[in-house]
Amino acid sequence: MGSWIRGRAIGRGSTASVSIATDEQSGDIFAVKSAKLSKSEFLQREQKILCSLNCPQIVGYVANNVTTEQGETLYNLFMEYAPGGTLTELIQKQGGSIKEAEIRVHTREILHGLSYLHSRGITHCDIKGRNVLIGADGAAKIADFGCSRLNYENCASIGISGTPAFMAPEVARGEDQGYGADVWAVACTVIEMITGRPPWPELLDPVSAVYKIGFTDETPKIPSSTSEELKDFLGKCLRRDAKERLTVDQLLKHPFLVDSISKNSPTSVLDQDFWDSFEEEEETERPSSSSGDLKNSSLPNSVSERMRRVSCSRAPNWGWEEDWVTIRCGGADDESITENCSSSSQFEEVLMTSLLEETEVHTSSIFSSITGISEINERDCLCSRIGYSKFCLGLILKSRRE
Ligand SMILES: Nc1ncnc2c1ncn2[C@@H]1O[C@H](COP(=O)(O)OP(=O)(O)OP(=O)(O)O)[C@@H](O)[C@H]1O
């Protein structure tokens, strides 16, 4: 990258901020994702993966460098600029839902990008509307590889990551995060395109989400208004057992996507219905990418309260504004500390202390002592796997910090 000028900010995620960058010589415009060098572990990981990829359905890599700006040393990742913003923003611009013909097109694009990734042994691990960008031609491109993993890396070595509402059951349990987890997340993203909200809108917070997704028999609700083909497509992605889900390549042959080519491609520029589905709605103000998250929402008082609220399903809805955050956690640490707590306040205290001391808490006994949920089998379930406690801790502490 030669000399360039940093322009306006266009997004902020959990680990980095994104701005426009203009190449001084050519005038070309890029997006630059920057993080303090000392905190750029995920960004550097993203760079290593992104620079090896070349696929129209994946945001293009340009370059990377280190700069000093206003006394701070920054690691910068330059990539193709996607002027259409995120898929989530597109959904909002179109009134909170997009038409099935357009859902079909974007789903196909996302699956083509994932097919490319999976064929190279990469799992994205954080597919959601906010991580799908819309290019200059209106096509979807997968972005944000900060959570991605290579197939030889397992949960025990690098931990699990992602956004709770989009997590597959095996991910929520801390067991595995393979290609099937991306398939589940594609279905969640399709639900986002249909409803304008992530799946599980009734859940209160990430911990409740992880519990419900990982340890009940439920699957996200499939909106009744959708076509039978789309319902079937979602049903084949949202199997709780990852082995029963269709692969990305099988999904690309599903009638929802295949039949549509003849049914819904425009036969001429006069095929108004098709083009209507792409009609630009009145421009609404773009929500800032981080506006929702958990920044301003205080967590309910106690873990037991949260768990109880999940089980009685009369929980108030999370608004769109209180969106989901991406969670990233480190790998396993064999020397976990087992703590016992008899109350939720003790539980939270232990979590906070462990953050300060940078130690790991083995939360299985804590969870069961507080929640009293008998069906949780400590041995093979909640938090008993090394690394999972760190993940739960990450969820809670991240919510707190923001
Ligand atoms: N290439 C790009 N073109 C246009 N906008 C972009 C681009 N890359 C990122 N953005 C914007 O910046 C936001 C944050 O980017 P990104 O999701 O990569 O950051 P992150 O820190 O990894 O976020 P997350 O919290 O999801 O992990 C995106 O939601 C999007 O609005």
PDB file of N, CA and C and ligand atoms in Angstrom, residues 10-16 18 31 33 59 79-82 86 128 130-131 133 144 289 326 328, ligand 1:
ATOM      1  N   ILE A  10     -16.714   4.105   8.787  1.00  0.00           N
ATOM      2  CA  ILE A  10     -17.914   3.463   8.223  1.00  0.00           C
ATOM      3  C   ILE A  10     -18.412   2.300   9.075  1.00  0.00           C
ATOM      4  N   GLY A  11     -17.684   1.964  10.091  1.00  0.00           N
ATOM      5  CA  GLY A  11     -18.172   0.875  10.931  1.00  0.00           C
ATOM      6  C   GLY A  11     -17.266   0.643  12.124  1.00  0.00           C
ATOM      7  N   ARG A  12     -17.834   0.032  13.117  1.00  0.00           N
ATOM      8  CA  ARG A  12     -17.037  -0.331  14.292  1.00  0.00           C
ATOM      9  C   ARG A  12     -17.519  -1.677  14.773  1.00  0.00           C
ATOM     10  N   GLY A  13     -16.597  -2.587  14.960  1.00  0.00           N
ATOM     11  CA  GLY A  13     -16.969  -3.897  15.485  1.00  0.00           C
ATOM     12  C   GLY A  13     -16.415  -4.060  16.875  1.00  0.00           C
ATOM     13  N   SER A  14     -16.401  -5.301  17.345  1.00  0.00           N
ATOM     14  CA  SER A  14     -15.954  -5.534  18.714  1.00  0.00           C
ATOM     15  C   SER A  14     -14.440  -5.410  18.839  1.00  0.00           C
ATOM     16  N   THR A  15     -13.726  -5.560  17.730  1.00  0.00           N
ATOM     17  CA  THR A  15     -12.273  -5.574  17.857  1.00  0.00           C
ATOM     18  C   THR A  15     -11.575  -4.478  17.064  1.00  0.00           C
ATOM     19  N   ALA A  16     -12.291  -3.817  16.194  1.00  0.00           N
ATOM     20  CA  ALA A  16     -11.614  -2.883  15.292  1.00  0.00           C
ATOM     21  C   ALA A  16     -12.591  -1.835  14.793  1.00  0.00           C
ATOM     22  N   VAL A  18     -13.552   0.583  11.280  1.00  0.00           N
ATOM     23  CA  VAL A  18     -13.391   0.522   9.829  1.00  0.00           C
ATOM     24  C   VAL A  18     -13.636   1.909   9.244  1.00  0.00           C
ATOM     25  N   ALA A  31     -11.611  -0.008   1.974  1.00  0.00           N
ATOM     26  CA  ALA A  31     -12.004   0.037   3.383  1.00  0.00           C
ATOM     27  C   ALA A  31     -10.760  -0.359   4.166  1.00  0.00           C
ATOM     28  N   LYS A  33      -9.564  -1.567   7.982  1.00  0.00           N
ATOM     29  CA  LYS A  33      -9.992  -2.016   9.316  1.00  0.00           C
ATOM     30  C   LYS A  33      -8.774  -1.906  10.221  1.00  0.00           C
ATOM     31  N   VAL A  59     -15.258 -10.677   0.472  1.00  0.00           N
ATOM     32  CA  VAL A  59     -14.672  -9.336   0.353  1.00  0.00           C
ATOM     33  C   VAL A  59     -13.177  -9.465   0.004  1.00  0.00           C
ATOM     34  N   MET A  79      -9.022  -3.577   2.509  1.00  0.00           N
ATOM     35  CA  MET A  79      -9.814  -4.522   1.704  1.00  0.00           C
ATOM     36  C   MET A  79     -10.735  -3.761   0.764  1.00  0.00           C
ATOM     37  N   GLU A  80     -11.342  -4.499  -0.105  1.00  0.00           N
ATOM     38  CA  GLU A  80     -12.326  -3.953  -1.039  1.00  0.00           C
ATOM     39  C   GLU A  80     -13.408  -3.204  -0.253  1.00  0.00           C
ATOM     40  N   TYR A  81     -13.800  -2.042  -0.742  1.00  0.00           N
ATOM     41  CA  TYR A  81     -14.878  -1.276  -0.090  1.00  0.00           C
ATOM     42  C   TYR A  81     -16.222  -1.738  -0.645  1.00  0.00           C
ATOM     43  N   ALA A  82     -17.133  -2.074   0.260  1.00  0.00           N
ATOM     44  CA  ALA A  82     -18.473  -2.503  -0.161  1.00  0.00           C
ATOM     45  C   ALA A  82     -19.445  -1.349   0.102  1.00  0.00           C
ATOM     46  N   THR A  86     -23.953  -3.285   5.122  1.00  0.00           N
ATOM     47  CA  THR A  86     -24.136  -4.698   5.500  1.00  0.00           C
ATOM     48  C   THR A  86     -25.522  -5.191   5.080  1.00  0.00           C
ATOM     49  N   LYS A 128     -23.586 -13.899   9.768  1.00  0.00           N
ATOM     50  CA  LYS A 128     -24.775 -13.161  10.219  1.00  0.00           C
ATOM     51  C   LYS A 128     -24.908 -11.960   9.290  1.00  0.00           C
ATOM     52  N   ARG A 130     -24.743  -8.881   9.674  1.00  0.00           N
ATOM     53  CA  ARG A 130     -23.751  -7.813   9.843  1.00  0.00           C
ATOM     54  C   ARG A 130     -22.396  -8.142   9.255  1.00  0.00           C
ATOM     55  N   ASN A 131     -22.159  -9.426   9.014  1.00  0.00           N
ATOM     56  CA  ASN A 131     -20.877  -9.825   8.430  1.00  0.00           C
ATOM     57  C   ASN A 131     -21.009 -10.174   6.957  1.00  0.00           C
ATOM     58  N   LEU A 133     -21.505  -8.207   3.453  1.00  0.00           N
ATOM     59  CA  LEU A 133     -21.486  -6.850   2.896  1.00  0.00           C
ATOM     60  C   LEU A 133     -22.139  -6.852   1.521  1.00  0.00           C
ATOM     61  N   ASP A 144     -15.434 -10.266   7.549  1.00  0.00           N
ATOM     62  CA  ASP A 144     -15.107 -10.483   8.964  1.00  0.00           C
ATOM     63  C   ASP A 144     -14.658 -11.918   9.265  1.00  0.00           C
ATOM     64  N   SER A 289     -22.942   0.530  13.125  1.00  0.00           N
ATOM     65  CA  SER A 289     -22.825  -0.915  13.202  1.00  0.00           C
ATOM     66  C   SER A 289     -22.811  -1.421  14.624  1.00  0.00           C
ATOM     67  N   THR A 326     -20.526 -10.233  18.832  1.00  0.00           N
ATOM     68  CA  THR A 326     -19.633 -11.344  18.550  1.00  0.00           C
ATOM     69  C   THR A 326     -18.780 -11.608  19.782  1.00  0.00           C
ATOM     70  N   ARG A 328     -15.485 -13.591  21.198  1.00  0.00           N
ATOM     71  CA  ARG A 328     -14.289 -14.355  20.855  1.00  0.00           C
ATOM     72  C   ARG A 328     -13.606 -14.739  22.148  1.00  0.00           C
TER      73      ARG A 328
HETATM   74  N1  LIG B   1     -15.055  -3.815   3.321  1.00  0.00           N
HETATM   75  C1  LIG B   1     -15.987  -3.077   3.907  1.00  0.00           C
HETATM   76  N2  LIG B   1     -16.738  -2.212   3.199  1.00  0.00           N
HETATM   77  C2  LIG B   1     -17.700  -1.465   3.798  1.00  0.00           C
HETATM   78  N3  LIG B   1     -17.989  -1.518   5.114  1.00  0.00           N
HETATM   79  C3  LIG B   1     -17.290  -2.368   5.882  1.00  0.00           C
HETATM   80  C4  LIG B   1     -16.258  -3.191   5.330  1.00  0.00           C
HETATM   81  N4  LIG B   1     -15.731  -3.937   6.308  1.00  0.00           N
HETATM   82  C5  LIG B   1     -16.397  -3.619   7.431  1.00  0.00           C
HETATM   83  N5  LIG B   1     -17.335  -2.676   7.186  1.00  0.00           N
HETATM   84  C6  LIG B   1     -18.235  -2.062   8.191  1.00  0.00           C
HETATM   85  O1  LIG B   1     -17.590  -2.108   9.454  1.00  0.00           O
HETATM   86  C7  LIG B   1     -18.364  -2.899  10.386  1.00  0.00           C
HETATM   87  C8  LIG B   1     -17.438  -3.661  11.316  1.00  0.00           C
HETATM   88  O2  LIG B   1     -16.616  -4.523  10.545  1.00  0.00           O
HETATM   89  P1  LIG B   1     -16.286  -5.997  11.023  1.00  0.00           P
HETATM   90  O3  LIG B   1     -17.575  -6.756  11.252  1.00  0.00           O
HETATM   91  O4  LIG B   1     -15.340  -6.591  10.051  1.00  0.00           O
HETATM   92  O5  LIG B   1     -15.571  -5.672  12.400  1.00  0.00           O
HETATM   93  P2  LIG B   1     -15.388  -6.589  13.675  1.00  0.00           P
HETATM   94  O6  LIG B   1     -14.659  -5.819  14.719  1.00  0.00           O
HETATM   95  O7  LIG B   1     -14.741  -7.851  13.250  1.00  0.00           O
HETATM   96  O8  LIG B   1     -16.903  -6.795  14.049  1.00  0.00           O
HETATM   97  P3  LIG B   1     -17.637  -7.889  14.937  1.00  0.00           P
HETATM   98  O9  LIG B   1     -18.051  -7.174  16.173  1.00  0.00           O
HETATM   99  O10 LIG B   1     -18.813  -8.349  14.091  1.00  0.00           O
HETATM  100  O11 LIG B   1     -16.659  -8.965  15.158  1.00  0.00           O
HETATM  101  C9  LIG B   1     -19.248  -3.767   9.499  1.00  0.00           C
HETATM  102  O12 LIG B   1     -20.413  -4.162  10.183  1.00  0.00           O
HETATM  103  C10 LIG B   1     -19.532  -2.839   8.334  1.00  0.00           C
HETATM  104  O13 LIG B   1     -20.549  -1.909   8.679  1.00  0.00           O
END
